[in-house]
Protein backbone atom coordinates (compact mmCIF):
# COMPACT_ATOMS: atom_id res chain seq x y z
CA MET A 1 135.05 40.73 -40.62
CA PHE A 2 134.19 44.37 -40.01
CA PHE A 3 131.15 45.85 -38.27
CA ARG A 4 129.93 49.40 -38.85
CA VAL A 5 128.83 51.66 -36.02
CA GLY A 6 125.13 50.92 -35.58
CA THR A 7 125.44 47.19 -36.24
CA ILE A 8 123.45 44.98 -33.87
CA LEU A 9 125.31 41.84 -32.81
CA ARG A 10 124.32 38.74 -30.89
CA ILE A 11 127.29 37.20 -29.06
CA LYS A 12 126.18 33.97 -27.41
CA ASP A 13 123.17 35.14 -25.38
CA ILE A 14 124.02 38.87 -25.34
CA GLU A 15 122.73 41.41 -27.85
CA GLY A 16 124.53 44.71 -28.28
CA GLU A 17 124.86 47.72 -30.55
CA VAL A 18 128.27 48.69 -31.92
CA ILE A 19 128.76 52.29 -30.75
CA GLY A 20 132.45 52.55 -31.61
CA TYR A 21 135.53 50.65 -32.73
CA ILE A 22 139.34 50.89 -32.57
CA LYS A 23 141.76 49.21 -34.97
CA TYR A 24 145.14 48.56 -33.33
CA ALA A 25 148.54 47.48 -34.64
CA ASN A 26 151.36 45.90 -32.61
CA PRO A 27 154.74 47.20 -33.88
CA GLN A 28 156.50 44.50 -31.84
CA ASP A 29 154.67 41.79 -33.81
CA GLY A 30 155.16 42.86 -37.42
CA ASN A 31 152.42 45.51 -37.14
CA LYS A 32 149.76 42.80 -37.07
CA THR A 33 146.34 44.34 -36.51
CA TRP A 34 143.14 43.55 -34.64
CA THR A 35 139.90 45.44 -34.01
CA GLU A 36 138.01 46.05 -30.78
CA TYR A 37 134.34 47.00 -30.90
CA ARG A 38 132.62 48.92 -28.13
CA LEU A 39 129.12 47.55 -27.50
CA ARG A 40 126.13 48.96 -25.63
CA THR A 41 124.23 46.03 -24.09
CA ARG A 42 121.50 45.38 -21.53
CA VAL A 43 124.16 44.29 -19.04
CA GLY A 44 126.41 47.30 -19.60
CA GLU A 45 129.48 48.08 -21.67
CA ARG A 46 131.16 45.20 -23.48
CA TRP A 47 134.16 45.02 -25.85
CA LEU A 48 134.40 42.51 -28.69
CA SER A 49 137.97 41.76 -29.79
CA VAL A 50 138.41 40.39 -33.31
CA ASP A 51 141.92 39.16 -34.21
CA GLU A 52 141.70 37.47 -37.60
CA CYS A 53 145.48 37.21 -37.90
CA TYR A 54 145.54 34.67 -35.07
CA ASP A 55 141.87 33.65 -35.35
CA GLU A 56 141.18 34.74 -31.75
CA TYR A 57 137.94 36.28 -30.53
CA SER A 58 136.90 37.41 -27.07
CA ILE A 59 134.29 39.44 -25.22
CA SER A 60 135.33 41.52 -22.20
CA TRP A 61 134.13 44.15 -19.74
CA PRO A 62 135.79 46.71 -17.40
CA ALA A 63 137.16 45.19 -14.18
CA ASN A 64 137.92 48.13 -11.91
CA ASP A 65 138.19 45.87 -8.85
CA VAL A 66 141.51 44.43 -10.05
CA ARG A 67 143.63 47.55 -9.38
CA GLY A 68 146.91 45.75 -10.07
CA GLN A 69 146.19 42.76 -7.81
CA ILE A 70 146.69 39.89 -10.27
CA GLY A 71 146.51 36.55 -8.46
CA PRO A 72 148.33 33.27 -9.13
CA GLU A 73 145.30 31.88 -10.98
CA TRP A 74 146.36 34.00 -13.98
CA HIS A 75 149.36 33.36 -16.24
CA LYS A 76 150.75 35.80 -18.80
CA VAL A 77 150.30 34.83 -22.45
CA ASP A 78 151.11 38.01 -24.37
CA GLU A 79 152.40 41.56 -24.02
CA GLY A 80 153.38 44.37 -26.33
CA THR A 81 152.38 47.80 -27.57
CA GLN A 82 149.09 48.72 -29.21
CA VAL A 83 148.98 51.73 -31.54
CA VAL A 84 145.70 53.23 -32.74
CA GLN A 85 145.50 52.91 -36.53
CA GLN A 86 141.86 53.78 -37.10
CA TYR A 87 138.74 54.45 -35.06
CA GLY A 88 135.11 55.39 -35.38
CA GLY A 89 132.07 56.18 -33.25
CA ASP A 90 132.08 56.75 -29.49
CA VAL A 91 135.65 55.94 -28.40
CA ASP A 92 138.15 58.17 -26.59
CA VAL A 93 141.34 57.74 -28.65
CA ASP A 94 143.39 59.61 -31.24
CA PRO A 95 145.27 58.23 -34.27
CA GLY A 96 148.80 57.21 -33.27
CA GLU A 97 147.94 57.05 -29.56
CA ARG A 98 149.60 54.06 -27.94
CA ALA A 99 149.51 51.95 -24.79
CA ASN A 100 151.41 48.98 -23.41
CA PHE A 101 149.31 45.89 -22.86
CA VAL A 102 149.62 42.59 -20.99
CA GLU A 103 147.26 39.63 -21.54
CA TYR A 104 146.58 36.85 -19.01
CA GLU A 105 144.60 33.60 -19.11
CA ASP A 106 143.24 31.31 -16.42
CA GLU A 107 144.39 27.71 -16.05
CA GLU A 108 141.64 26.39 -18.35
CA GLU A 109 142.56 28.99 -21.01
CA GLU A 110 138.94 30.11 -21.18
CA LYS A 111 138.92 33.36 -19.17
CA THR A 112 141.00 36.46 -19.89
CA LEU A 113 142.43 39.36 -17.91
CA SER A 114 143.88 42.35 -19.75
CA VAL A 115 145.88 45.36 -18.62
CA GLU A 116 146.28 48.47 -20.80
CA ILE A 117 148.72 51.11 -19.56
CA TRP A 118 147.91 54.49 -21.09
CA SER A 119 149.54 57.84 -20.39
CA ASP A 120 146.78 58.74 -17.91
CA GLY A 121 146.65 55.41 -16.03
CA ALA A 122 145.99 51.69 -16.25
CA GLU A 123 142.74 50.07 -17.38
CA TYR A 124 141.79 46.50 -16.48
CA SER A 125 139.25 44.20 -18.10
CA LYS A 126 138.09 40.63 -17.69
CA GLY A 127 136.50 38.44 -20.32
CA GLU A 128 136.28 35.12 -22.05
CA TYR A 129 137.28 33.57 -25.35
CA ILE A 130 134.53 32.90 -27.87
CA GLU A 131 134.32 31.22 -31.24
CA LYS A 132 133.87 33.12 -34.48
CA GLU A 133 130.58 31.26 -34.90
CA ASP A 134 129.34 32.85 -31.62
CA ILE A 135 129.23 36.26 -33.35
CA ALA A 136 126.10 36.96 -35.40
CA GLU A 137 125.05 40.20 -37.08
CA ILE A 138 121.29 40.53 -36.57
CA GLY A 139 120.50 44.12 -37.51
CA TYR A 140 121.60 47.66 -38.16
CA TYR A 141 120.38 51.04 -36.91
CA ALA A 142 120.39 52.94 -40.21
CA PRO A 143 119.00 56.47 -40.58
CA LYS A 144 115.67 56.53 -42.39
CA LYS A 145 115.75 57.97 -45.88
CA THR A 146 112.91 60.24 -47.03
CA GLY A 147 114.00 60.50 -50.65
CA ASN A 148 116.93 60.73 -53.02
CA SER A 149 117.16 64.49 -53.08
CA LYS A 150 120.22 65.90 -51.32
CA LYS A 151 118.25 69.07 -50.61
CA THR A 152 115.55 67.07 -48.86
CA MET A 153 118.11 65.18 -46.81
CA MET A 154 119.78 68.45 -45.80
CA MET A 155 116.43 69.93 -44.71
CA VAL A 156 115.71 66.84 -42.63
CA LEU A 157 119.16 67.07 -41.03
CA VAL A 158 118.77 70.76 -40.19
CA PHE A 159 115.28 70.17 -38.77
CA GLY A 160 116.59 67.24 -36.71
CA ILE A 161 119.38 69.35 -35.22
CA PHE A 162 116.94 72.16 -34.44
CA PHE A 163 114.50 69.72 -32.84
CA VAL A 164 117.20 68.22 -30.60
CA PHE A 165 118.32 71.64 -29.40
CA PHE A 166 114.73 72.76 -28.91
CA CYS A 167 113.88 69.69 -26.83
CA SER A 168 117.05 70.11 -24.82
CA PHE A 169 116.17 73.75 -24.17
CA ILE A 170 112.65 72.88 -23.05
CA SER A 171 113.90 70.10 -20.79
CA THR A 172 116.47 72.36 -19.16
CA ALA A 173 114.15 75.31 -18.81
CA VAL A 174 111.29 73.31 -17.36
CA SER A 175 113.33 71.29 -14.88
CA ASN A 176 115.70 74.12 -13.87
CA GLY A 177 116.88 72.15 -10.85
CA LYS A 178 113.37 70.97 -10.00
CA ASN A 179 114.24 67.33 -10.61
CA SER A 180 116.09 66.79 -7.35
CA ILE A 181 116.75 63.22 -6.20
CA SER A 182 116.56 64.20 -2.53
CA LYS A 183 113.21 65.98 -3.02
CA TYR A 184 111.83 62.99 -4.89
CA LEU A 185 112.94 60.57 -2.15
CA ASP A 186 111.40 62.79 0.55
CA LYS A 187 108.03 62.75 -1.23
CA SER A 188 107.97 59.12 -2.40
CA ALA A 189 106.11 56.60 -0.25
CA SER A 190 108.51 53.89 -1.49
CA PHE A 191 111.48 55.34 0.39
CA SER A 192 112.03 55.83 4.11
CA TYR A 193 114.50 58.26 5.66
CA VAL A 194 117.20 56.44 7.67
CA THR A 195 119.83 58.95 8.78
CA SER A 196 122.05 61.85 7.76
CA ILE A 197 125.84 62.11 7.61
CA THR A 198 127.50 65.46 8.29
CA GLY A 199 130.55 66.36 6.23
CA ASN A 200 132.89 69.32 6.01
CA GLU A 201 131.81 72.87 5.11
CA LYS A 202 128.38 72.24 6.71
CA GLN A 203 127.46 69.78 3.98
CA GLU A 204 125.19 66.79 4.53
CA ALA A 205 124.30 63.46 2.92
CA LYS A 206 120.93 61.78 3.47
CA VAL A 207 120.33 58.03 3.53
CA TYR A 208 117.06 56.29 2.62
CA SER A 209 115.92 52.68 2.52
CA TYR A 210 113.70 51.29 -0.20
CA GLY A 211 110.48 49.40 0.46
CA ALA A 212 110.72 49.53 4.25
CA GLY A 213 113.69 47.17 4.29
CA ALA A 214 112.19 44.60 1.91
CA ALA A 215 114.44 42.63 -0.43
CA ALA A 216 115.09 44.53 -3.65
CA LEU A 217 117.48 44.88 -6.58
CA THR A 218 119.60 47.97 -7.11
CA ASP A 219 118.65 47.84 -10.81
CA ASP A 220 114.95 48.26 -10.02
CA VAL A 221 115.56 51.05 -7.50
CA ALA A 222 117.73 52.93 -10.01
CA LYS A 223 114.93 52.82 -12.60
CA ILE A 224 112.43 54.13 -10.04
CA ILE A 225 114.69 57.08 -9.15
CA ILE A 226 115.55 57.85 -12.79
CA SER A 227 111.84 57.88 -13.66
CA GLY A 228 111.12 59.99 -10.57
CA ILE A 229 113.49 62.74 -11.74
CA GLU A 230 112.36 62.42 -15.38
CA GLY A 231 115.72 61.10 -16.56
CA ASP A 232 117.48 64.33 -15.58
CA THR A 233 120.94 62.76 -15.10
CA GLN A 234 124.48 63.41 -16.28
CA SER A 235 125.58 59.78 -16.04
CA VAL A 236 124.48 56.51 -14.48
CA THR A 237 127.18 53.90 -13.84
CA GLN A 238 126.90 50.40 -12.42
CA LYS A 239 129.83 48.86 -10.56
CA ASP A 240 131.42 46.10 -12.67
CA ASP A 241 128.45 46.36 -15.11
CA THR A 242 126.86 43.46 -13.23
CA SER A 243 123.17 43.19 -12.40
CA ASN A 244 122.23 44.09 -8.79
CA GLU A 245 125.63 45.70 -8.16
CA GLU A 246 126.03 49.22 -6.78
CA ILE A 247 124.90 52.11 -9.01
CA ALA A 248 126.03 55.74 -8.97
CA ILE A 249 123.86 58.54 -10.38
CA LEU A 250 125.47 61.89 -11.13
CA THR A 251 123.27 64.93 -11.84
CA ASP A 252 124.12 68.61 -12.25
CA LYS A 253 123.74 69.19 -8.51
CA GLU A 254 123.75 65.79 -6.75
CA TYR A 255 125.66 62.55 -6.33
CA CYS A 256 123.70 59.42 -5.43
CA LEU A 257 124.76 55.86 -4.53
CA ILE A 258 122.35 52.92 -4.65
CA TYR A 259 123.80 49.99 -2.71
CA HIS A 260 123.29 47.07 -0.36
CA PRO A 261 124.21 47.75 3.29
CA GLU A 262 126.91 45.42 4.54
CA GLU A 263 124.73 43.94 7.27
CA ASN A 264 121.83 43.04 4.93
CA LYS A 265 122.64 42.29 1.30
CA ASP A 266 118.95 41.97 0.36
CA GLU A 267 118.06 45.48 1.45
CA VAL A 268 118.77 48.55 -0.71
CA TYR A 269 119.99 51.90 0.63
CA VAL A 270 120.17 55.16 -1.26
CA GLN A 271 122.61 57.86 -0.17
CA VAL A 272 122.26 61.25 -1.85
CA SER A 273 124.10 64.50 -1.33
CA GLY A 274 124.90 67.76 -3.02
CA ARG A 275 128.13 67.46 -5.02
CA LYS A 276 129.79 69.95 -2.69
CA TYR A 277 129.48 67.33 0.08
CA ASN A 278 131.54 64.87 -1.96
CA TYR A 279 134.02 67.53 -3.03
CA THR A 280 134.75 68.54 0.56
CA SER A 281 134.35 65.17 2.35
CA ASP A 282 135.43 61.59 1.72
CA ASN A 283 133.22 59.90 4.31
CA ALA A 284 132.16 56.32 3.69
CA PRO A 285 128.49 55.79 2.75
CA TYR A 286 126.35 54.66 5.68
CA LYS A 287 126.94 50.97 6.53
CA SER A 288 128.68 50.32 3.21
CA SER A 289 131.33 47.66 2.63
CA SER A 290 134.95 48.68 2.13
CA SER A 291 134.82 47.75 -1.57
CA ASP A 292 131.66 49.81 -2.12
CA THR A 293 133.27 52.75 -0.31
CA THR A 294 136.36 52.56 -2.50
CA TRP A 295 134.27 52.46 -5.67
CA TYR A 296 132.02 55.30 -4.45
CA ARG A 297 135.03 57.58 -3.92
CA SER A 298 136.85 56.59 -7.10
CA HIS A 299 133.70 57.05 -9.19
CA TYR A 300 133.12 60.55 -7.81
CA TYR A 301 136.76 61.47 -8.43
CA SER A 302 136.52 60.17 -12.01
CA SER A 303 133.09 61.60 -12.87
CA GLY A 304 132.53 64.79 -10.88
CA TYR A 305 135.67 66.08 -9.18
CA LYS A 306 137.23 67.91 -12.14
CA LYS A 307 134.13 70.02 -12.79
CA ASP A 308 133.50 70.58 -9.07
CA ALA A 309 137.09 71.78 -8.61
CA THR A 310 136.18 74.67 -10.91
CA SER A 311 132.84 75.34 -9.24
CA TYR A 312 134.26 75.23 -5.70
CA LYS A 313 137.82 76.40 -6.40
CA ASN A 314 137.95 78.55 -3.24
CA THR A 315 136.77 75.65 -1.03
CA PRO A 316 139.18 73.04 0.46
CA SER A 317 138.68 69.60 -1.10
CA ALA A 318 139.14 66.14 0.41
CA TYR A 319 140.38 64.92 -3.00
CA THR A 320 143.23 67.34 -3.62
CA MET A 321 145.83 64.65 -2.86
CA TYR A 322 143.74 61.70 -4.08
CA SER A 323 145.90 58.81 -5.31
CA GLY A 324 143.40 55.96 -5.47
CA SER A 325 141.91 54.12 -8.43
CA THR A 326 139.80 55.68 -11.16
CA VAL A 327 136.69 54.48 -12.98
CA HIS A 328 136.92 54.60 -16.78
CA ASN A 329 133.52 53.25 -17.84
CA ILE A 330 131.48 56.27 -16.74
CA GLY A 331 127.93 55.92 -18.08
CA ASN A 332 127.31 54.97 -21.74
CA GLY A 333 125.58 51.77 -20.64
CA TYR A 334 122.05 50.49 -20.24
CA PHE A 335 121.02 52.96 -17.52
CA ASP A 336 122.17 56.01 -19.47
CA SER A 337 120.07 54.78 -22.39
CA TYR A 338 117.17 54.30 -19.98
CA SER A 339 117.64 57.87 -18.68
CA ASN A 340 117.62 59.21 -22.22
CA SER A 341 114.36 57.41 -23.04
CA VAL A 342 112.70 58.64 -19.82
CA ARG A 343 113.90 62.20 -20.45
CA GLN A 344 112.64 62.18 -24.04
CA ALA A 345 109.29 60.73 -22.97
CA SER A 346 108.99 63.50 -20.38
CA VAL A 347 109.71 66.18 -23.00
CA ASN A 348 107.17 64.62 -25.38
CA ASN A 349 104.52 64.52 -22.66
CA ARG A 350 105.05 68.18 -21.84
CA SER A 351 104.88 69.11 -25.51
CA SER A 352 101.75 67.07 -26.21
CA SER A 353 99.95 68.50 -23.18
CA GLY A 354 100.63 72.05 -24.34
CA GLY A 355 102.42 72.84 -21.11
CA GLY A 356 105.02 75.11 -22.68
CA LEU A 357 107.32 77.14 -20.45
CA SER A 358 106.31 78.52 -17.09
CA SER A 359 107.89 80.77 -14.52
CA GLY A 360 105.85 79.21 -11.74
CA LYS A 361 106.86 76.44 -9.34
């Protein structure tokens, strides 16, 4: 059983596209191998593990809330070393790279908890066992062929590359910082200003509520904001990849958290700030829970701090001595795909309307 990058799978009631895979070997178990497939799904990133040596199959997802706190409901069933033998697609590994791993099960032997200890930190994931029959290949995203001529295929490839760069150039030139989340929230009738939080270095974060305090889902609010800024994002990440959980949006200039205030879990707040605010301050978001605050800080540290440390290298940072958790599943999920589609639609609309480039505001 092997799935190419681009294969569309249905696993129980979840459909996903294979965007990468890693083939591992365990030198402590006779170099037996298994393959893990990275999937892009509607509910976020998923990993399909296929171990045909032991006829074991599972589906899992990142569990950044574990952070080493493994309760008595879990019992260890396996441990060893995993060495990368082969990989393809969108995965961040190199051949020969290795990590120690520990596998746990719940009492019913249905749920899984995995720990991978890499050179740059530990990664945790939760999942469940599935049957081989639960995995069905239902499609494949293959490039369209225009003919058998290699010359024709090369011309199509060159044109495609040019078109991508051209669209990217237009998108960057037209937006040029215009697609600001804070400006969009100020103008939108769907959002109401709540308060501001002052940080270090005269930086400020603004907080808004959606729908005048009406019950709402973070997923819906994220789509509204992404559409409002024409998909102009760097990454969009949802906490635990679970519907209606907190969502962080990172753009070139801003950092935004969409969350439920602790006192009213039906309401949705949006806190947005310039990235310099986050670089210099580690204040908790307004009325956020302790777990949301922890994730908000760890996500910024994982997604934006390294670049900001270069941009603001002469400015004191609140994260210089940071020793908390990190978030490994930055973007690459449903909302990043949604951003891409909105951004492309915006470029197409500008092109079709003959708007071109403009130096005006």
